[in-house]
Each structure stands twice: as structure tokens, then as C-alpha cells.
mmCIF file of C-alpha atoms in Angstrom:
data_model
loop_
_atom_site.group_PDB
_atom_site.id
_atom_site.type_symbol
_atom_site.label_atom_id
_atom_site.label_comp_id
_atom_site.label_asym_id
_atom_site.label_seq_id
_atom_site.Cartn_x
_atom_site.Cartn_y
_atom_site.Cartn_z
ATOM 1 C CA MET A 1 -22.420 -20.062 18.583
ATOM 2 C CA ARG A 2 -25.295 -19.328 16.206
ATOM 3 C CA GLY A 3 -27.284 -16.168 15.948
ATOM 4 C CA ALA A 4 -24.525 -13.755 16.894
ATOM 5 C CA LYS A 5 -23.489 -11.018 14.495
ATOM 6 C CA VAL A 6 -19.832 -10.299 14.936
ATOM 7 C CA ARG A 7 -17.024 -9.229 12.653
ATOM 8 C CA ILE A 8 -13.558 -10.243 13.752
ATOM 9 C CA ALA A 9 -10.456 -8.993 11.938
ATOM 10 C CA VAL A 10 -7.230 -10.937 12.326
ATOM 11 C CA ALA A 11 -4.300 -8.584 11.847
ATOM 12 C CA SER A 12 -0.696 -7.974 12.851
ATOM 13 C CA GLY A 13 1.954 -5.370 12.428
ATOM 14 C CA LYS A 14 4.635 -7.865 11.519
ATOM 15 C CA GLY A 15 4.138 -10.352 8.689
ATOM 16 C CA GLY A 16 4.368 -14.093 9.247
ATOM 17 C CA THR A 17 3.103 -14.050 12.823
ATOM 18 C CA GLY A 18 0.270 -16.507 12.197
ATOM 19 C CA LYS A 19 -2.685 -14.426 11.022
ATOM 20 C CA THR A 20 -3.865 -16.991 8.510
ATOM 21 C CA THR A 21 -3.386 -19.840 10.995
ATOM 22 C CA VAL A 22 -5.593 -17.998 13.472
ATOM 23 C CA ALA A 23 -8.148 -16.893 10.868
ATOM 24 C CA VAL A 24 -8.739 -20.240 9.154
ATOM 25 C CA ASN A 25 -8.763 -22.268 12.364
ATOM 26 C CA LEU A 26 -11.062 -19.777 14.074
ATOM 27 C CA ALA A 27 -13.419 -19.931 11.086
ATOM 28 C CA ALA A 28 -13.301 -23.735 11.229
ATOM 29 C CA VAL A 29 -14.389 -23.868 14.877
ATOM 30 C CA MET A 30 -17.026 -21.172 14.289
ATOM 31 C CA GLY A 31 -18.383 -23.714 11.800
ATOM 32 C CA ALA A 32 -21.130 -23.717 9.208
ATOM 33 C CA GLY A 33 -22.550 -20.322 8.347
ATOM 34 C CA CYS A 34 -19.340 -18.496 9.189
ATOM 35 C CA ARG A 35 -17.864 -16.256 6.518
ATOM 36 C CA LEU A 36 -14.144 -15.911 6.021
ATOM 37 C CA TYR A 37 -12.768 -12.963 4.061
ATOM 38 C CA ASP A 38 -9.222 -13.260 2.771
ATOM 39 C CA CYS A 39 -8.250 -9.608 2.495
ATOM 40 C CA ASP A 40 -4.545 -10.244 2.008
ATOM 41 C CA VAL A 41 -5.158 -9.635 -1.680
ATOM 42 C CA GLU A 42 -1.486 -9.323 -2.561
ATOM 43 C CA GLU A 43 -0.847 -12.876 -1.442
ATOM 44 C CA PRO A 44 -4.108 -14.639 -0.618
ATOM 45 C CA ASN A 45 -3.717 -18.070 0.955
ATOM 46 C CA ALA A 46 -6.791 -18.933 3.049
ATOM 47 C CA HIS A 47 -8.095 -21.059 0.154
ATOM 48 C CA LEU A 48 -5.137 -23.393 0.637
ATOM 49 C CA PHE A 49 -6.529 -24.372 4.048
ATOM 50 C CA LEU A 50 -10.244 -24.357 3.328
ATOM 51 C CA ARG A 51 -10.435 -26.281 0.089
ATOM 52 C CA GLY A 52 -13.877 -26.453 -1.417
ATOM 53 C CA GLU A 53 -16.058 -25.732 -4.371
ATOM 54 C CA LYS A 54 -15.581 -22.469 -6.206
ATOM 55 C CA VAL A 55 -19.017 -20.963 -6.584
ATOM 56 C CA GLY A 56 -18.255 -17.566 -8.000
ATOM 57 C CA GLU A 57 -15.729 -15.144 -9.392
ATOM 58 C CA GLU A 58 -16.244 -11.398 -9.725
ATOM 59 C CA VAL A 59 -14.004 -9.051 -11.658
ATOM 60 C CA VAL A 60 -13.328 -5.891 -9.652
ATOM 61 C CA THR A 61 -12.741 -2.570 -11.384
ATOM 62 C CA VAL A 62 -12.054 1.006 -10.352
ATOM 63 C CA PRO A 63 -13.141 4.021 -12.399
ATOM 64 C CA LEU A 64 -10.417 5.633 -14.479
ATOM 65 C CA PRO A 65 -10.895 9.176 -15.808
ATOM 66 C CA VAL A 66 -10.918 9.948 -19.518
ATOM 67 C CA VAL A 67 -10.690 13.622 -20.441
ATOM 68 C CA ASP A 68 -12.486 14.878 -23.545
ATOM 69 C CA GLU A 69 -9.850 17.262 -24.870
ATOM 70 C CA GLY A 70 -12.473 19.073 -26.939
ATOM 71 C CA LEU A 71 -14.619 19.949 -23.923
ATOM 72 C CA CYS A 72 -11.680 20.517 -21.551
ATOM 73 C CA ASP A 73 -10.573 24.156 -21.243
ATOM 74 C CA ARG A 74 -7.408 23.279 -19.254
ATOM 75 C CA CYS A 75 -8.690 25.038 -16.116
ATOM 76 C CA GLY A 76 -6.781 22.524 -13.976
ATOM 77 C CA ALA A 77 -9.558 21.934 -11.416
ATOM 78 C CA CYS A 78 -9.187 18.164 -11.749
ATOM 79 C CA ALA A 79 -5.410 18.245 -11.353
ATOM 80 C CA ASP A 80 -5.701 20.544 -8.328
ATOM 81 C CA PHE A 81 -8.217 18.198 -6.750
ATOM 82 C CA CYS A 82 -6.329 14.935 -7.306
ATOM 83 C CA ALA A 83 -4.342 14.100 -4.183
ATOM 84 C CA TYR A 84 -2.243 11.574 -6.090
ATOM 85 C CA GLY A 85 -1.203 13.664 -9.068
ATOM 86 C CA ALA A 86 -2.876 11.296 -11.510
ATOM 87 C CA LEU A 87 -3.985 14.203 -13.716
ATOM 88 C CA VAL A 88 -1.558 16.814 -14.975
ATOM 89 C CA ILE A 89 -2.465 19.895 -16.997
ATOM 90 C CA LEU A 90 0.509 21.667 -18.533
ATOM 91 C CA GLY A 91 -0.262 24.406 -20.996
ATOM 92 C CA THR A 92 -2.410 22.721 -23.606
ATOM 93 C CA GLU A 93 -1.434 19.200 -22.562
ATOM 94 C CA VAL A 94 -3.720 16.949 -20.501
ATOM 95 C CA LEU A 95 -1.976 13.913 -19.040
ATOM 96 C CA VAL A 96 -3.649 11.041 -17.166
ATOM 97 C CA PHE A 97 -1.553 8.517 -15.235
ATOM 98 C CA PRO A 98 -3.668 5.398 -14.634
ATOM 99 C CA GLU A 99 -1.090 3.916 -12.240
ATOM 100 C CA LEU A 100 -1.521 6.847 -9.853
ATOM 101 C CA CYS A 101 -5.330 7.031 -9.974
ATOM 102 C CA HIS A 102 -7.125 5.718 -6.880
ATOM 103 C CA GLY A 103 -10.507 5.742 -8.610
ATOM 104 C CA CYS A 104 -12.223 8.210 -6.244
ATOM 105 C CA GLY A 105 -14.163 9.937 -9.017
ATOM 106 C CA GLY A 106 -13.402 13.422 -7.680
ATOM 107 C CA CYS A 107 -12.034 14.725 -10.987
ATOM 108 C CA ARG A 108 -15.341 14.019 -12.679
ATOM 109 C CA LEU A 109 -17.233 15.808 -9.928
ATOM 110 C CA VAL A 110 -15.108 18.952 -9.870
ATOM 111 C CA CYS A 111 -14.848 19.411 -13.646
ATOM 112 C CA PRO A 112 -16.988 22.476 -14.463
ATOM 113 C CA ARG A 113 -17.322 21.517 -18.124
ATOM 114 C CA GLY A 114 -18.288 17.872 -17.869
ATOM 115 C CA ALA A 115 -15.142 16.916 -19.744
ATOM 116 C CA VAL A 116 -14.242 13.999 -17.476
ATOM 117 C CA THR A 117 -15.925 10.641 -17.949
ATOM 118 C CA GLU A 118 -14.887 7.313 -16.483
ATOM 119 C CA VAL A 119 -14.077 3.900 -17.836
ATOM 120 C CA PRO A 120 -13.687 0.797 -15.679
ATOM 121 C CA ARG A 121 -10.155 -0.439 -15.061
ATOM 122 C CA ARG A 122 -9.716 -4.003 -13.826
ATOM 123 C CA ILE A 123 -7.635 -4.435 -10.648
ATOM 124 C CA GLY A 124 -8.319 -8.034 -9.660
ATOM 125 C CA VAL A 125 -10.886 -10.685 -8.848
ATOM 126 C CA VAL A 126 -12.836 -11.931 -5.854
ATOM 127 C CA GLU A 127 -13.374 -15.677 -5.688
ATOM 128 C CA THR A 128 -16.051 -17.275 -3.555
ATOM 129 C CA ILE A 129 -15.515 -20.801 -2.282
ATOM 130 C CA HIS A 130 -17.854 -22.981 -0.245
ATOM 131 C CA ALA A 131 -16.024 -25.349 2.092
ATOM 132 C CA ARG A 132 -17.487 -27.161 5.109
ATOM 133 C CA GLY A 133 -20.427 -24.778 5.223
ATOM 134 C CA ILE A 134 -18.055 -21.831 5.424
ATOM 135 C CA THR A 135 -18.207 -19.169 2.732
ATOM 136 C CA LEU A 136 -14.726 -17.995 1.836
ATOM 137 C CA ARG A 137 -14.360 -14.801 -0.181
ATOM 138 C CA GLY A 138 -10.801 -14.159 -1.283
ATOM 139 C CA GLY A 139 -9.412 -11.271 -3.318
ATOM 140 C CA ARG A 140 -6.551 -11.614 -5.767
ATOM 141 C CA LEU A 141 -4.927 -8.428 -7.006
ATOM 142 C CA ASP A 142 -3.758 -8.465 -10.619
ATOM 143 C CA VAL A 143 -0.005 -8.533 -11.146
ATOM 144 C CA GLY A 144 1.401 -5.031 -11.432
ATOM 145 C CA VAL A 145 -1.559 -3.291 -9.775
ATOM 146 C CA PRO A 146 -0.252 -1.243 -6.844
ATOM 147 C CA MET A 147 -3.591 -0.448 -5.236
ATOM 148 C CA ALA A 148 -5.131 -3.004 -2.878
ATOM 149 C CA PRO A 149 -7.769 -1.071 -0.839
ATOM 150 C CA PRO A 150 -10.573 -1.017 -3.457
ATOM 151 C CA LEU A 151 -10.203 -4.777 -3.884
ATOM 152 C CA VAL A 152 -10.170 -5.320 -0.101
ATOM 153 C CA ARG A 153 -13.425 -3.358 0.104
ATOM 154 C CA ALA A 154 -14.895 -5.460 -2.715
ATOM 155 C CA VAL A 155 -13.985 -8.665 -0.850
ATOM 156 C CA ARG A 156 -15.752 -7.428 2.262
ATOM 157 C CA ALA A 157 -18.744 -5.999 0.403
ATOM 158 C CA GLY A 158 -20.044 -9.367 -0.697
ATOM 159 C CA GLY A 159 -21.704 -12.189 1.169
ATOM 160 C CA ASP A 160 -24.492 -12.284 3.687
ATOM 161 C CA GLY A 161 -24.487 -9.415 6.157
ATOM 162 C CA GLY A 162 -25.319 -11.398 9.288
ATOM 163 C CA GLY A 163 -23.660 -14.132 11.290
ATOM 164 C CA ILE A 164 -19.996 -14.417 12.062
ATOM 165 C CA ALA A 165 -17.380 -12.937 9.791
ATOM 166 C CA VAL A 166 -13.661 -13.570 10.159
ATOM 167 C CA ILE A 167 -11.440 -11.211 8.185
ATOM 168 C CA ASP A 168 -7.858 -12.211 7.413
ATOM 169 C CA ALA A 169 -6.077 -8.872 7.042
ATOM 170 C CA PRO A 170 -2.795 -8.141 5.283
ATOM 171 C CA PRO A 171 0.240 -7.466 7.506
ATOM 172 C CA GLY A 172 1.430 -3.992 8.392
ATOM 173 C CA ALA A 173 -0.466 -0.816 9.190
ATOM 174 C CA SER A 174 -0.957 0.795 5.785
ATOM 175 C CA CYS A 175 -4.015 1.471 3.608
ATOM 176 C CA PRO A 176 -4.898 -2.169 2.732
ATOM 177 C CA VAL A 177 -4.904 -3.014 6.457
ATOM 178 C CA ILE A 178 -7.145 -0.062 7.254
ATOM 179 C CA ALA A 179 -9.598 -1.201 4.576
ATOM 180 C CA ALA A 180 -9.579 -4.716 6.054
ATOM 181 C CA VAL A 181 -10.073 -3.833 9.742
ATOM 182 C CA ARG A 182 -12.399 -0.829 9.448
ATOM 183 C CA ASP A 183 -15.926 -1.412 10.768
ATOM 184 C CA THR A 184 -15.136 -4.580 12.669
ATOM 185 C CA ASP A 185 -16.183 -5.425 16.218
ATOM 186 C CA LEU A 186 -12.845 -6.799 17.347
ATOM 187 C CA VAL A 187 -9.315 -6.803 15.925
ATOM 188 C CA LEU A 188 -7.282 -9.836 16.970
ATOM 189 C CA LEU A 189 -3.633 -8.873 16.759
ATOM 190 C CA VAL A 190 -1.386 -11.882 16.346
ATOM 191 C CA ALA A 191 2.096 -11.331 17.750
ATOM 192 C CA GLU A 192 5.199 -13.293 18.573
ATOM 193 C CA PRO A 193 6.638 -12.716 22.059
ATOM 194 C CA THR A 194 9.886 -11.180 20.854
ATOM 195 C CA PRO A 195 11.221 -7.603 20.815
ATOM 196 C CA PHE A 196 10.613 -7.467 17.056
ATOM 197 C CA GLY A 197 7.110 -8.836 17.541
ATOM 198 C CA LEU A 198 6.429 -6.272 20.258
ATOM 199 C CA HIS A 199 7.685 -3.389 18.126
ATOM 200 C CA ASP A 200 5.267 -4.182 15.306
ATOM 201 C CA LEU A 201 2.438 -5.034 17.715
ATOM 202 C CA GLU A 202 2.719 -1.530 19.149
ATOM 203 C CA ILE A 203 2.277 -0.062 15.655
ATOM 204 C CA ALA A 204 -0.763 -2.271 15.081
ATOM 205 C CA VAL A 205 -2.288 -1.283 18.434
ATOM 206 C CA GLU A 206 -1.788 2.412 17.658
ATOM 207 C CA THR A 207 -3.559 1.823 14.344
ATOM 208 C CA THR A 208 -6.601 0.280 16.039
ATOM 209 C CA LYS A 209 -6.681 3.156 18.526
ATOM 210 C CA ALA A 210 -6.643 5.715 15.727
ATOM 211 C CA LEU A 211 -9.579 3.920 14.112
ATOM 212 C CA GLY A 212 -11.487 3.590 17.394
ATOM 213 C CA LEU A 213 -11.476 -0.216 17.169
ATOM 214 C CA ARG A 214 -11.318 -2.709 20.020
ATOM 215 C CA ALA A 215 -8.130 -4.749 20.000
ATOM 216 C CA ALA A 216 -7.171 -8.025 21.619
ATOM 217 C CA CYS A 217 -3.992 -10.031 21.319
ATOM 218 C CA VAL A 218 -3.195 -13.608 20.340
ATOM 219 C CA ILE A 219 0.346 -14.694 21.147
ATOM 220 C CA ASN A 220 1.776 -17.208 18.732
ATOM 221 C CA ARG A 221 4.866 -19.329 19.429
ATOM 222 C CA ALA A 222 4.415 -18.683 23.122
ATOM 223 C CA GLY A 223 7.134 -20.007 25.380
ATOM 224 C CA GLY A 224 10.060 -18.606 23.449
ATOM 225 C CA GLY A 225 11.128 -14.987 23.332
ATOM 226 C CA ASP A 226 10.618 -12.728 26.313
ATOM 227 C CA GLY A 227 7.853 -11.229 28.441
ATOM 228 C CA GLY A 228 7.692 -7.919 26.586
ATOM 229 C CA VAL A 229 4.430 -8.557 24.728
ATOM 230 C CA HIS A 230 2.659 -9.688 27.915
ATOM 231 C CA ALA A 231 3.874 -6.651 29.829
ATOM 232 C CA TYR A 232 2.859 -4.292 27.044
ATOM 233 C CA CYS A 233 -0.628 -5.807 26.696
ATOM 234 C CA GLY A 234 -1.089 -5.638 30.477
ATOM 235 C CA GLY A 235 -0.088 -1.991 30.519
ATOM 236 C CA GLU A 236 -2.332 -1.091 27.591
ATOM 237 C CA GLY A 237 -5.320 -3.039 28.871
ATOM 238 C CA ILE A 238 -5.300 -5.278 25.824
ATOM 239 C CA PRO A 239 -6.573 -8.754 26.698
ATOM 240 C CA VAL A 240 -4.485 -11.717 25.590
ATOM 241 C CA LEU A 241 -7.223 -14.068 24.414
ATOM 242 C CA MET A 242 -5.154 -17.043 23.318
ATOM 243 C CA GLU A 243 -1.609 -18.309 23.349
ATOM 244 C CA ILE A 244 -0.460 -20.880 20.817
ATOM 245 C CA PRO A 245 2.580 -22.634 22.249
ATOM 246 C CA GLU A 246 5.771 -22.953 20.260
ATOM 247 C CA ASP A 247 5.206 -26.312 18.574
ATOM 248 C CA ARG A 248 6.938 -27.621 15.492
ATOM 249 C CA ARG A 249 3.818 -29.618 14.561
ATOM 250 C CA VAL A 250 1.821 -26.412 14.031
ATOM 251 C CA ALA A 251 4.286 -25.347 11.349
ATOM 252 C CA GLU A 252 4.235 -28.810 9.776
ATOM 253 C CA ILE A 253 0.439 -28.895 9.607
ATOM 254 C CA TYR A 254 0.388 -25.368 8.209
ATOM 255 C CA SER A 255 2.952 -26.186 5.550
ATOM 256 C CA ARG A 256 0.752 -29.042 4.320
ATOM 257 C CA GLY A 257 -2.316 -26.788 4.143
ATOM 258 C CA GLY A 258 -3.918 -28.429 7.171
ATOM 259 C CA LEU A 259 -5.977 -27.073 10.037
ATOM 260 C CA VAL A 260 -4.375 -27.473 13.465
ATOM 261 C CA VAL A 261 -7.820 -27.836 15.051
ATOM 262 C CA GLU A 262 -8.197 -31.145 13.189
ATOM 263 C CA HIS A 263 -4.882 -32.689 14.166
ATOM 264 C CA GLY A 264 -5.337 -33.692 17.745
ATOM 265 C CA GLY A 265 -3.620 -32.195 20.736
ATOM 266 C CA ASP A 266 -5.264 -29.345 22.573
ATOM 267 C CA HIS A 267 -5.398 -26.910 19.651
ATOM 268 C CA ARG A 268 -9.089 -27.446 18.974
ATOM 269 C CA ALA A 269 -9.970 -26.725 22.610
ATOM 270 C CA ARG A 270 -7.786 -23.630 22.497
ATOM 271 C CA PHE A 271 -9.572 -22.249 19.416
ATOM 272 C CA GLU A 272 -13.000 -23.171 20.784
ATOM 273 C CA ASP A 273 -12.188 -21.220 23.929
ATOM 274 C CA LEU A 274 -11.155 -18.266 21.791
ATOM 275 C CA ALA A 275 -14.440 -18.452 19.870
ATOM 276 C CA LYS A 276 -16.428 -18.575 23.127
ATOM 277 C CA ILE A 277 -14.639 -15.560 24.575
ATOM 278 C CA ILE A 278 -15.231 -13.571 21.387
ATOM 279 C CA LEU A 279 -18.892 -14.519 21.135
ATOM 280 C CA ALA A 280 -19.408 -13.781 24.828
ATOM 281 C CA GLY A 281 -19.108 -10.269 23.572
ATOM 282 C CA ASP A 282 -16.792 -8.207 25.664
ATOM 283 C CA GLY A 283 -13.503 -9.533 24.317
ATOM 284 C CA ARG A 284 -12.067 -9.767 27.807
ATOM 285 C CA LYS A 285 -10.636 -13.001 28.983
ATOM 286 C CA GLU A 286 -12.608 -14.610 31.751
ATOM 287 C CA SER A 287 -10.318 -15.478 34.608
ATOM 288 C CA MET B 1 17.561 30.183 -19.776
ATOM 289 C CA LYS B 2 17.143 28.201 -16.571
ATOM 290 C CA ILE B 3 18.416 24.669 -16.010
ATOM 291 C CA ALA B 4 17.406 22.488 -13.068
ATOM 292 C CA PHE B 5 19.837 20.069 -11.408
ATOM 293 C CA THR B 6 18.776 17.332 -8.986
ATOM 294 C CA THR B 7 20.802 17.591 -5.800
ATOM 295 C CA SER B 8 20.944 16.800 -2.114
ATOM 296 C CA GLY B 9 22.597 20.105 -1.247
ATOM 297 C CA GLU B 10 22.276 23.865 -1.449
ATOM 298 C CA ASN B 11 25.075 25.030 -3.727
ATOM 299 C CA LEU B 12 27.111 24.272 -6.849
ATOM 300 C CA ASP B 13 29.525 21.994 -5.006
ATOM 301 C CA ALA B 14 26.714 19.809 -3.675
ATOM 302 C CA PRO B 15 26.367 16.255 -5.014
ATOM 303 C CA LEU B 16 24.237 15.723 -8.085
ATOM 304 C CA ASP B 17 21.429 13.366 -7.037
ATOM 305 C CA GLU B 18 21.121 10.599 -9.601
ATOM 306 C CA ARG B 19 17.440 10.196 -8.758
ATOM 307 C CA PHE B 20 14.975 12.585 -10.347
ATOM 308 C CA GLY B 21 11.626 12.379 -8.528
ATOM 309 C CA ARG B 22 13.117 11.568 -5.156
ATOM 310 C CA ALA B 23 15.946 14.062 -5.157
ATOM 311 C CA SER B 24 15.623 16.215 -2.042
ATOM 312 C CA LYS B 25 16.236 19.501 -3.874
ATOM 313 C CA PHE B 26 16.485 21.114 -7.283
ATOM 314 C CA LEU B 27 19.121 23.739 -7.951
ATOM 315 C CA VAL B 28 17.711 25.967 -10.687
ATOM 316 C CA TYR B 29 20.534 27.784 -12.415
ATOM 317 C CA ASP B 30 19.887 30.868 -14.526
ATOM 318 C CA LEU B 31 22.466 30.957 -17.328
ATOM 319 C CA SER B 32 21.705 34.572 -18.231
ATOM 320 C CA GLY B 33 22.232 35.945 -14.735
ATOM 321 C CA ASP B 34 24.758 33.364 -13.517
ATOM 322 C CA ASN B 35 22.790 32.935 -10.332
ATOM 323 C CA TYR B 36 20.651 30.178 -8.902
ATOM 324 C CA GLU B 37 17.827 29.330 -6.555
ATOM 325 C CA VAL B 38 17.230 26.081 -4.634
ATOM 326 C CA VAL B 39 13.767 24.519 -4.762
ATOM 327 C CA ASP B 40 12.731 22.043 -2.092
ATOM 328 C CA ASN B 41 11.425 18.596 -3.110
ATOM 329 C CA GLU B 42 11.198 16.939 0.326
ATOM 330 C CA LYS B 43 7.456 16.349 0.046
ATOM 331 C CA ASN B 44 7.827 14.360 -3.171
ATOM 332 C CA MET B 45 10.901 12.579 -1.883
ATOM 333 C CA ASN B 46 8.720 10.806 0.661
ATOM 334 C CA ALA B 47 5.629 10.280 -1.520
ATOM 335 C CA SER B 48 4.614 6.651 -1.851
ATOM 336 C CA GLN B 49 3.783 7.046 -5.510
ATOM 337 C CA GLY B 50 3.910 9.681 -8.214
ATOM 338 C CA ALA B 51 7.081 11.404 -7.040
ATOM 339 C CA GLY B 52 8.373 11.800 -10.584
ATOM 340 C CA VAL B 53 5.140 13.322 -11.885
ATOM 341 C CA GLN B 54 4.987 15.850 -9.046
ATOM 342 C CA ALA B 55 8.673 16.681 -9.293
ATOM 343 C CA ALA B 56 8.355 17.244 -13.040
ATOM 344 C CA GLN B 57 5.526 19.726 -12.510
ATOM 345 C CA ARG B 58 7.583 21.506 -9.872
ATOM 346 C CA ILE B 59 10.460 21.833 -12.322
ATOM 347 C CA ALA B 60 8.088 23.105 -15.017
ATOM 348 C CA ARG B 61 6.773 25.790 -12.649
ATOM 349 C CA THR B 62 10.277 27.125 -12.001
ATOM 350 C CA GLY B 63 10.458 28.038 -15.667
ATOM 351 C CA ALA B 64 13.432 25.736 -16.268
ATOM 352 C CA LYS B 65 13.716 24.551 -19.857
ATOM 353 C CA ALA B 66 16.148 21.731 -19.131
ATOM 354 C CA VAL B 67 16.804 19.311 -16.297
ATOM 355 C CA VAL B 68 20.109 17.563 -15.653
ATOM 356 C CA THR B 69 19.885 14.421 -13.541
ATOM 357 C CA GLY B 70 21.173 10.864 -13.245
ATOM 358 C CA HIS B 71 18.114 8.961 -14.346
ATOM 359 C CA CYS B 72 14.561 9.800 -15.319
ATOM 360 C CA GLY B 73 11.604 7.396 -15.394
ATOM 361 C CA PRO B 74 8.796 7.202 -17.952
ATOM 362 C CA LYS B 75 6.055 9.139 -16.151
ATOM 363 C CA ALA B 76 8.329 12.025 -15.213
ATOM 364 C CA PHE B 77 9.700 12.066 -18.757
ATOM 365 C CA ARG B 78 6.187 12.321 -20.170
ATOM 366 C CA VAL B 79 5.385 15.339 -17.992
ATOM 367 C CA LEU B 80 8.698 17.051 -18.716
ATOM 368 C CA THR B 81 8.242 16.535 -22.454
ATOM 369 C CA ALA B 82 4.702 17.936 -22.288
ATOM 370 C CA ALA B 83 6.063 20.959 -20.429
ATOM 371 C CA GLY B 84 8.791 21.491 -22.999
ATOM 372 C CA VAL B 85 11.587 20.673 -20.571
ATOM 373 C CA LYS B 86 14.544 18.819 -22.078
ATOM 374 C CA VAL B 87 16.151 16.007 -20.096
ATOM 375 C CA TYR B 88 19.891 15.368 -19.874
ATOM 376 C CA ASN B 89 21.311 12.311 -18.137
ATOM 377 C CA THR B 90 24.756 12.491 -16.630
ATOM 378 C CA GLU B 91 27.060 10.662 -14.263
ATOM 379 C CA ALA B 92 28.596 13.910 -13.027
ATOM 380 C CA LYS B 93 29.258 13.881 -9.294
ATOM 381 C CA THR B 94 28.473 17.509 -8.467
ATOM 382 C CA VAL B 95 26.169 20.212 -9.755
ATOM 383 C CA ARG B 96 29.205 22.287 -10.783
ATOM 384 C CA GLU B 97 30.625 19.417 -12.825
ATOM 385 C CA ALA B 98 27.260 18.827 -14.514
ATOM 386 C CA LEU B 99 26.906 22.533 -15.277
ATOM 387 C CA SER B 100 30.363 22.579 -16.883
ATOM 388 C CA LEU B 101 29.492 19.580 -19.028
ATOM 389 C CA TYR B 102 26.288 21.288 -20.104
ATOM 390 C CA ARG B 103 28.076 24.534 -20.994
ATOM 391 C CA GLU B 104 30.682 22.632 -22.979
ATOM 392 C CA GLY B 105 27.910 20.935 -24.928
ATOM 393 C CA ARG B 106 28.995 17.524 -23.687
ATOM 394 C CA LEU B 107 25.572 16.410 -22.449
ATOM 395 C CA ARG B 108 23.250 14.743 -24.904
ATOM 396 C CA GLU B 109 19.511 15.311 -24.751
ATOM 397 C CA ALA B 110 17.602 12.177 -23.738
ATOM 398 C CA ALA B 111 15.047 10.990 -26.294
ATOM 399 C CA ALA B 112 13.216 8.777 -23.776
ATOM 400 C CA ALA B 113 13.182 7.693 -20.161
ATOM 401 C CA ASP B 114 16.393 5.800 -19.390
ATOM 402 C CA VAL B 115 15.009 3.698 -16.516
ATOM 403 C CA ASP B 116 11.708 2.088 -15.512
ATOM 404 C CA GLY B 117 9.578 3.722 -12.845
ATOM 405 C CA HIS B 118 10.582 2.995 -9.221
ATOM 406 C CA TRP B 119 14.081 2.036 -10.338
ATOM 407 C CA SER B 120 15.950 3.308 -7.291
#
């Protein structure tokens, strides 16, 4: 399993389908040298499963505009440019709303008078942990900060560029998810085989299509529910690479912060098969 | 003088929307001409963030000097104040009722935002 360079995002439309279970156990079977990125920065939890030595912490900031009211002639170019309405020019008043600023820097670029400068605004931290030879980078958004994507990008920006990277994405299909799955080689979509699970899987699949990413499915709690997810994946040509059977022990191990691949049964073999299929390259299940 | 009312409808008998930034429409009433126009706010209604700031600028551009609504958050209040637009909070159920209260001088000008952002 060494030598390959592959970036695997673990995502889902619906929350609570088992993304972290899949991500941390997949990283564990990938073994030493693998990097795990916890991009669920609003509620990071991968560190609860891969406990190790904290080797670093970086403070992440985004640029926030400051307008020099002496230089500013109230032309409004910055306010016109800002897609989020973070700058407002009304008569002689210049208003900046830090909560709405996404830190793109466009206001500074479009200002014809050089009146806009930037100061760093802290949004969160990225912690790096070494555990079992795996490098875990996890982002933690500061309380009250509504903007996750810059922090997700900061999580992914660090670490060695080669080898195997597993990215634990946030749930849903909004901006933080896009930041987490963009530029990956395969998106593993974890879904439960229920109508609700199927509904949100469809949204996640549409998201990967829009981004031109290759998607595969992992079915969690297989055995319950209905056949809708299987039928949908078959119709869409999305390979189902692994099925984790409905098993109370998986939930028990998870709730204690354990790895299912280390607790007997056939879970380790199941995850090793998944790793082999992924590293074989084409993401299609060998039959 | 023009006064803006937050509403979900198109005329004076329409409900007064108690939300400011995410009201679907603004009825802008001209006291001097006793007529009104309706300004659409659908785009802001569905914005993920900054609805109040955008809505406040929209109100300012109509030339209204007062806005009558249920509640107004801090960012919208800051923009309205900067634009010289006074804010009146009311529990009136319709635009017509709110307009009557205004004309009778029974609405008090708000000195600050009366709710936190994202209250609704």
C-alpha cells in the first residue's frame, strides 16, 4: 500500500451516517505514513479515535478590510464588488461588517485610492497529532465564527503532499463540504440504506458530479432499510465499495472512541478490502 | 416623507412582517402623496447571511426616512442609522394598522436594535 499518491474524501449528504467511522478506520488500515484530515471543523472528532501526541497548533486567520476614511472618497467600488455585503457606503458613512466578510481581498484590489488595507482576523486553529505513524490534521473553528471554508482549506494545505490522504468531510453539500472534497481523487459517500439516506445521497452525488469528482458509495448499517440505495447506485454507475452490516457492536466501539478494525470480527478484513480497491486505482469493485 | 413597512403582501391590508431583513417585500408609503410602491426583497429573504444589511440599503435607496417593522437586528440598525432612516418597532398586524399608529404618533422611535442578529 506504499508509494501510491491518492486523496480520498469521506463525505455524505446526511449527517451521522458513519463518515468518521469510515475515515478513521480506513486511515488505520492504510497505516503509517497516511495522513488524515479532519475537515469537519465545526465539530471535529477524529482525534477521539486516533489518540496521540500533539505536535503542532497553527492559528488560522482571514484578512479583514480596514478602510482609511481619509483616503476613501466614498466611490463605492468596494461595496459594489463585495458579494456578501460586508462593506456598505452610505453618503459619507463607511461601514464594515466583519461577520459578513469572507476574506477574499477583492475590496483591497478594486479600491482605486488604496484606502483599503487588511488586518488578520482569527477564525480557528489547526492541530496536528501524530498517532500510530498517522499524521492527523484537525481544524477547530472558533465559537461564533460562521465561516468554515477558509479553515477547511488551511487544514488541507498542511502536511506532506505525497502518500495517502484521507479527508473526513463535514456533512451536507454546502461550502465547507466543497472545500473539503475539491481536488480529491475519489469521494466515498457514506449512506444508510433508507429512503432518507437515499435522498441525501442523491444530493451528495449531484454535488460530486458538479465538481467533476469520482464518487463511490459505502453503505453503513446494511441489512436494515430497503434496496433504494443499491438500486440508485446501480442506475448511476456508482460502485458500492463496502457495506458495513448493521451491528450494535460497531456503535459501542465508536461510542468508546475505539477503532472497529481492532476489535475482532471481520471489520478489519472489510476495511483492508476497501483500501485495496481504492489503491488499485479505478474505484470499481472487482467482482 | 416616505415610510417603509415590512410586509408579505402588496397592499395596505397585507400583514406586517415582523422580520426586517427577511421580509419578502417593503411597502414604501409616501405621506405627501398618499400613495405607495412595493419593493421586492425576495433575494435578501433567501440570503444565507447579511439579509439585514442588504435590506437596509434597499430601504435607504427608496428614499424612505423611516421604517416600521416588528424587529430589527444590530447590523441592519447600524446601516439604517448611517443612512438617516429612523426605526419604529410595532406589533401591528397589518400595514394599514401600523400606518395609523404612525400617523397618530403612537409609535416610538427605536434607539437601538431590539433583537440579536438571526433572531427569527
